[in-house]
Amino acid sequence: MKRLRPILILASLLMLAANAAAQISLTPPPAEKPAEGKPATKKETAKAKPLAPARKPPAPSRAPNPEPPPAPPAATVIPAPAPDNPNADLVYGAYQRGLYKTAFDLAMPRAQAGDTKAMTMLGELYANAMGVKRDYAKSIDWYKRASDGGDREAMFALAMLRLGGRGGPVDREAAVKLLASSAKLGEPKAAYNLALLYLDGQTLPQDLKRAAELLRLAADAGNPEAQYALATFYKEGTGVEKDVEKSVRLLQAASLADNLDAEVEYAIALFNGTGTPKNQAAAVALLRKAARQNSAIAQNRLARVLVSGTGVPMDKIEGLKWHLVAKTVGKGDPELDEALAQLSPEDRAKVEAAARRWLGTK
């Protein structure tokens, strides 16, 4: 029975430095043959060989990439209003409807009267040029006032500005303190980003166990990125005891929250019955969904099952369409090239036309 190769997750998906061994690399299929234009001589295409297991990542202590890690990403904060403050509800309601100028006008008097949620809202509006001209200095001022008043979302937002060097020089030390305070108050995004800093080993000493603890806090709060990251920890036994079933449960949770990478990993687990009962029909449905969201890995895996007819009715035209689409971003597959070469000229033309339609090319 054909098995789908599990995806190995690149550290870059979590925005980490290359030495973060908590991540696993997304290994593409075997390298394509140089003479791509020559027709393959292999005749058997319906039964693809089982995919080789992925290689394990380097040890955590190694740092193969000497370049400094990329700056953590900017984060858009959507502050939640105080539930017992109807005025704050009006501010937040205007924000949610995209009435940013109205939100600004409503928030300003509240903020001047000491409402920390309104202060955070002003920081958000100034930072993202919503309803007002972008002004990082004013954004930082309002975020700082709200942070001093104990608002965890303002602490997180201010930390991300400090890390990104927006509105002033990069200040990693201040950012770490803000993230730690915000995470302690229960902000899942802060816990997740602090975990990344413990993983990269640059801003903070690398501590995989502490990173796992922080990811668990964020994952338990429903953060899909943290659920996906923690799933890779349990899959490899990084910072935690290896537990494939816990890994798959976390992948399922992140997948339900529409995390694209988790959808693909969970689909492969379902297809192979790894850590969960095998359900190839559900797996293929997830692969289709992820392929339509332009996951090249999902496109490649979907192509393989459609061409071989494993767990799904065989459809070489559709399968090889996805193969050509995935190939445009470097996810080539020699076995699927062979299958394409053995099609009749008419069927090959159909495949190429379907791929062009998907890619939006003539």
Coordinates of C-alpha atoms in Angstrom, one line a residue:
M1 CA 0.0 0.0 0.0
K2 CA 1.4 3.4 -1.0
R3 CA 2.2 5.8 1.9
L4 CA 2.5 9.5 1.7
R5 CA 5.8 10.8 3.0
P6 CA 5.3 13.1 6.0
I7 CA 6.2 16.7 5.4
L8 CA 9.3 18.0 7.3
I9 CA 8.7 21.4 8.6
L10 CA 11.3 24.1 7.8
A11 CA 12.5 26.3 10.6
S12 CA 11.6 29.3 8.4
L13 CA 8.0 28.4 8.7
L14 CA 8.2 29.4 12.3
M15 CA 10.5 32.3 11.5
L16 CA 13.4 30.8 13.3
A17 CA 17.1 30.8 12.7
A18 CA 18.5 27.7 11.0
N19 CA 19.8 26.2 14.3
A20 CA 16.4 25.8 15.7
A21 CA 16.2 22.0 15.6
A22 CA 12.7 22.0 16.9
Q23 CA 11.7 22.3 13.2
I24 CA 11.8 19.7 10.6
S25 CA 12.5 20.5 7.0
L26 CA 9.9 20.2 4.2
T27 CA 11.8 17.8 2.0
P28 CA 10.7 17.9 -1.6
P29 CA 10.6 14.7 -3.7
P30 CA 13.9 13.4 -5.2
A31 CA 15.7 15.7 -7.5
E32 CA 14.5 15.9 -11.1
K33 CA 16.5 14.3 -13.8
P34 CA 18.7 16.8 -15.8
A35 CA 17.3 15.8 -19.2
E36 CA 13.8 16.7 -18.5
G37 CA 12.7 16.7 -22.1
K38 CA 13.6 13.1 -22.8
P39 CA 10.8 10.7 -22.4
A40 CA 11.1 8.2 -19.6
T41 CA 11.4 4.5 -20.4
K42 CA 9.7 3.3 -17.3
K43 CA 6.3 1.9 -18.2
E44 CA 4.7 1.3 -14.8
T45 CA 3.1 4.6 -13.6
A46 CA 0.0 3.6 -11.7
K47 CA 1.9 2.1 -8.8
A48 CA 4.4 4.6 -7.5
K49 CA 7.2 3.4 -5.2
P50 CA 6.8 4.1 -1.4
L51 CA 8.3 7.5 -0.6
A52 CA 11.5 7.4 1.2
P53 CA 11.5 8.5 4.9
A54 CA 12.7 12.0 5.6
R55 CA 16.1 12.6 7.0
K56 CA 16.3 14.0 10.6
P57 CA 17.3 17.6 11.1
P58 CA 20.8 18.6 12.5
A59 CA 21.4 18.7 16.2
P60 CA 20.1 21.8 18.1
S61 CA 23.6 23.1 18.8
R62 CA 24.6 23.4 15.2
A63 CA 24.2 26.6 13.3
P64 CA 24.6 25.9 9.6
N65 CA 23.5 29.3 8.5
P66 CA 25.8 32.1 9.8
E67 CA 23.6 34.9 8.8
P68 CA 21.7 36.6 11.6
P69 CA 18.0 35.5 12.0
P70 CA 15.3 37.6 10.3
A71 CA 13.5 40.0 12.5
P72 CA 10.3 38.6 14.0
P73 CA 7.3 39.6 12.0
A74 CA 5.1 42.5 12.6
A75 CA 1.9 41.6 14.3
T76 CA -1.4 43.3 13.9
V77 CA -3.1 43.5 17.3
I78 CA -6.9 43.5 17.5
P79 CA -7.6 44.7 21.0
A80 CA -10.6 43.3 22.8
P81 CA -12.8 45.7 24.6
A82 CA -13.5 45.6 28.3
P83 CA -16.7 43.6 28.5
D84 CA -18.2 45.9 31.1
N85 CA -17.5 49.1 29.2
P86 CA -20.3 49.9 26.6
N87 CA -18.2 52.8 25.3
A88 CA -15.3 50.5 24.6
D89 CA -17.7 48.2 22.9
L90 CA -18.7 51.0 20.6
V91 CA -15.0 51.7 19.8
Y92 CA -14.3 48.0 19.1
G93 CA -17.5 47.7 17.1
A94 CA -16.5 50.5 14.8
Y95 CA -13.1 49.0 14.4
Q96 CA -14.5 45.6 13.5
R97 CA -16.7 47.2 10.8
G98 CA -13.7 49.0 9.3
L99 CA -14.9 52.5 10.5
Y100 CA -11.5 53.4 11.7
K101 CA -12.0 57.2 11.9
T102 CA -15.1 56.6 14.0
A103 CA -13.1 54.2 16.2
F104 CA -10.4 56.8 16.6
D105 CA -12.9 59.6 17.5
L106 CA -14.6 57.4 20.0
A107 CA -11.4 56.0 21.5
M108 CA -9.6 59.3 22.0
P109 CA -11.7 60.8 24.9
R110 CA -11.9 57.4 26.5
A111 CA -8.1 57.0 26.4
Q112 CA -7.6 60.6 27.7
A113 CA -9.9 59.5 30.6
G114 CA -7.6 56.6 31.4
D115 CA -9.2 53.7 29.6
T116 CA -6.4 51.3 28.7
K117 CA -8.3 49.4 26.1
A118 CA -9.0 52.7 24.3
M119 CA -5.3 53.5 24.6
T120 CA -4.4 50.2 23.0
M121 CA -6.9 50.9 20.2
L122 CA -5.2 54.3 19.5
G123 CA -1.8 52.6 19.4
E124 CA -3.2 50.1 16.8
L125 CA -4.8 52.8 14.7
Y126 CA -1.6 54.9 14.6
A127 CA 0.7 52.0 14.0
N128 CA -1.3 50.7 11.0
A129 CA -2.5 54.0 9.5
M130 CA -6.2 53.2 10.1
G131 CA -8.3 56.3 10.1
V132 CA -5.3 58.5 10.8
K133 CA -1.8 59.0 9.3
R134 CA 0.7 56.4 10.5
D135 CA 2.7 57.8 13.4
Y136 CA 4.9 55.3 15.2
A137 CA 5.9 57.8 17.9
K138 CA 2.2 58.3 18.9
S139 CA 1.5 54.6 18.6
I140 CA 4.3 53.8 20.9
D141 CA 3.2 56.5 23.3
W142 CA -0.3 55.1 23.6
Y143 CA 0.9 51.5 23.7
K144 CA 3.2 52.4 26.5
R145 CA 0.5 54.1 28.5
A146 CA -1.7 51.1 28.1
S147 CA 1.2 48.7 29.0
D148 CA 1.9 50.7 32.1
G149 CA -1.8 50.3 33.0
G150 CA -1.5 46.5 32.7
D151 CA -3.0 45.8 29.3
R152 CA -1.4 42.6 28.0
E153 CA -2.3 43.3 24.3
A154 CA -0.5 46.6 24.4
M155 CA 2.5 44.9 25.9
F156 CA 2.6 42.5 23.1
A157 CA 2.1 45.1 20.4
L158 CA 4.8 47.3 21.9
A159 CA 7.2 44.3 22.1
M160 CA 6.7 43.6 18.4
L161 CA 7.5 47.3 17.5
R162 CA 10.6 47.1 19.6
L163 CA 11.7 43.9 17.9
G164 CA 11.0 45.3 14.5
G165 CA 12.7 48.6 15.1
R166 CA 9.6 50.6 14.1
G167 CA 9.3 54.0 15.7
G168 CA 12.9 53.7 17.2
P169 CA 15.9 51.4 17.3
V170 CA 15.6 47.7 17.8
D171 CA 15.5 47.0 21.6
R172 CA 15.4 43.2 22.1
E173 CA 15.9 43.4 25.8
A174 CA 12.9 45.6 26.3
A175 CA 10.9 43.4 23.9
V176 CA 11.7 40.2 25.8
K177 CA 10.5 41.8 29.1
L178 CA 7.3 43.0 27.5
L179 CA 6.6 39.6 25.9
A180 CA 7.3 37.9 29.2
S181 CA 4.9 40.2 31.1
S182 CA 2.2 39.8 28.4
A183 CA 2.5 36.0 28.3
K184 CA 2.3 35.9 32.1
L185 CA -1.0 37.7 31.9
G186 CA -2.2 35.1 29.4
E187 CA -1.7 36.6 26.0
P188 CA -1.1 33.6 23.6
K189 CA 0.5 35.6 20.9
A190 CA 3.1 36.8 23.3
A191 CA 3.8 33.3 24.6
Y192 CA 4.2 32.1 21.0
N193 CA 6.6 34.8 20.0
L194 CA 8.6 34.4 23.2
A195 CA 8.9 30.7 22.4
L196 CA 10.4 31.6 19.1
L197 CA 13.1 33.7 20.8
Y198 CA 14.0 30.8 23.0
L199 CA 14.2 28.7 19.9
D200 CA 16.5 30.9 17.8
G201 CA 19.2 31.1 20.4
Q202 CA 20.1 34.6 19.4
T203 CA 18.1 37.1 21.5
L204 CA 17.8 34.5 24.3
P205 CA 19.9 31.4 25.2
Q206 CA 18.4 28.5 23.3
D207 CA 16.1 26.6 25.7
L208 CA 13.9 24.0 23.9
K209 CA 12.1 23.0 27.1
R210 CA 11.1 26.5 28.0
A211 CA 10.0 27.1 24.3
A212 CA 7.8 24.0 24.6
E213 CA 6.2 25.3 27.8
L214 CA 5.4 28.6 26.2
L215 CA 4.1 26.9 23.0
R216 CA 1.8 24.8 25.2
L217 CA 0.4 27.9 26.9
A218 CA -0.3 29.5 23.5
A219 CA -1.6 26.2 22.0
D220 CA -4.0 25.6 25.0
A221 CA -5.4 29.1 24.4
G222 CA -6.2 28.1 20.8
N223 CA -3.3 29.7 18.9
P224 CA -3.1 27.6 15.7
E225 CA 0.5 28.6 14.9
A226 CA 1.6 27.4 18.4
Q227 CA -0.5 24.2 18.0
Y228 CA 1.3 23.5 14.7
A229 CA 4.8 24.3 16.2
L230 CA 4.1 22.2 19.3
A231 CA 2.9 19.3 17.1
T232 CA 6.4 19.2 15.5
F233 CA 8.0 19.2 19.0
Y234 CA 5.9 16.1 20.0
K235 CA 6.6 14.5 16.6
E236 CA 10.4 14.7 17.1
G237 CA 10.6 14.7 20.9
T238 CA 12.1 18.2 20.9
G239 CA 11.8 19.8 24.4
V240 CA 9.1 17.2 25.2
E241 CA 8.8 13.5 25.3
K242 CA 8.0 12.2 21.9
D243 CA 4.3 11.5 21.4
V244 CA 3.0 11.0 17.9
E245 CA -0.7 10.9 19.0
K246 CA -0.4 14.2 20.8
S247 CA 1.3 15.6 17.7
V248 CA -1.6 14.5 15.5
R249 CA -4.2 15.9 17.9
L250 CA -2.5 19.3 17.8
L251 CA -2.3 19.1 14.0
Q252 CA -6.0 18.4 13.9
A253 CA -6.7 21.4 16.1
A254 CA -4.5 23.7 14.0
S255 CA -6.0 22.3 10.8
L256 CA -9.6 23.1 12.1
A257 CA -8.3 26.7 12.5
D258 CA -7.3 26.7 8.9
N259 CA -3.5 26.6 9.4
L260 CA -2.4 25.5 6.0
D261 CA 0.8 23.6 7.0
A262 CA -1.1 21.8 9.7
E263 CA -3.8 20.8 7.2
V264 CA -1.1 19.1 5.0
E265 CA 0.6 17.4 7.8
Y266 CA -2.7 16.2 9.3
A267 CA -3.8 14.9 5.9
I268 CA -0.7 12.8 5.6
A269 CA -1.1 11.4 9.1
L270 CA -4.7 10.5 8.2
F271 CA -3.6 8.9 4.9
N272 CA -1.0 6.8 6.5
G273 CA -2.8 6.1 9.7
T274 CA 0.1 7.6 11.8
G275 CA -1.0 8.4 15.3
T276 CA -4.7 8.4 14.2
P277 CA -7.0 5.9 12.5
K278 CA -6.4 5.7 8.8
N279 CA -9.0 7.7 6.7
Q280 CA -7.8 8.2 3.2
A281 CA -11.0 9.8 2.0
A282 CA -10.7 12.6 4.6
A283 CA -7.0 12.9 3.9
V284 CA -7.5 13.4 0.2
A285 CA -10.3 16.0 0.9
L286 CA -7.8 17.9 3.1
L287 CA -5.1 17.6 0.4
R288 CA -7.5 19.1 -2.2
K289 CA -8.3 22.0 0.1
A290 CA -4.7 22.7 0.8
A291 CA -3.7 22.3 -2.9
R292 CA -6.3 24.9 -3.8
Q293 CA -4.7 27.2 -1.3
N294 CA -1.5 26.9 -3.2
S295 CA 0.4 24.5 -0.9
A296 CA 3.0 23.0 -3.3
I297 CA 3.5 20.1 -0.9
A298 CA -0.2 19.3 -0.9
Q299 CA -0.3 19.7 -4.7
N300 CA 2.5 17.1 -5.1
R301 CA 1.0 14.6 -2.6
L302 CA -2.5 15.0 -4.2
A303 CA -0.9 14.4 -7.6
R304 CA 0.7 11.2 -6.4
V305 CA -2.5 9.7 -5.0
L306 CA -4.6 10.7 -8.1
V307 CA -2.1 9.3 -10.6
S308 CA -1.7 6.1 -8.7
G309 CA -5.4 5.8 -7.7
T310 CA -4.5 5.1 -4.1
G311 CA -7.4 5.9 -1.8
V312 CA -9.2 7.7 -4.5
P313 CA -10.4 7.0 -8.1
M314 CA -7.5 7.3 -10.5
D315 CA -7.5 10.6 -12.4
K316 CA -4.2 11.1 -14.2
I317 CA -5.3 14.3 -16.0
E318 CA -6.2 16.1 -12.7
G319 CA -3.3 14.6 -10.8
L320 CA -0.7 15.6 -13.4
K321 CA -2.2 19.0 -13.6
W322 CA -1.3 19.4 -9.9
H323 CA 2.1 18.0 -10.6
L324 CA 2.8 20.7 -13.2
V325 CA 1.5 23.4 -10.9
A326 CA 3.7 22.2 -8.0
K327 CA 6.6 22.0 -10.3
T328 CA 6.5 25.7 -11.1
V329 CA 7.6 26.4 -7.5
G330 CA 10.3 23.8 -7.4
K331 CA 8.3 20.7 -6.2
G332 CA 9.2 18.5 -9.1
D333 CA 8.8 14.8 -9.0
P334 CA 10.6 12.4 -11.4
E335 CA 8.1 9.6 -11.1
L336 CA 5.3 12.0 -12.1
D337 CA 7.4 13.3 -15.0
E338 CA 7.5 9.7 -16.2
A339 CA 3.8 9.3 -15.9
L340 CA 3.3 12.6 -17.9
A341 CA 5.7 11.4 -20.6
Q342 CA 3.7 8.3 -21.1
L343 CA 0.4 10.0 -21.7
S344 CA -1.0 10.3 -25.2
P345 CA -0.4 13.6 -26.9
E346 CA -4.1 14.4 -26.5
D347 CA -4.1 13.7 -22.8
R348 CA -0.9 15.6 -22.2
A349 CA -2.4 18.6 -23.9
K350 CA -5.4 18.4 -21.6
V351 CA -3.0 18.3 -18.6
E352 CA -1.0 21.3 -19.8
A353 CA -4.2 23.3 -20.5
A354 CA -5.6 22.5 -17.1
A355 CA -2.3 23.6 -15.4
R356 CA -2.3 26.9 -17.4
R357 CA -5.9 27.6 -16.4
W358 CA -5.0 27.2 -12.8
L359 CA -1.9 29.3 -13.0
G360 CA -3.7 32.0 -15.0
T361 CA -1.3 31.7 -18.0
K362 CA -2.1 31.3 -21.6

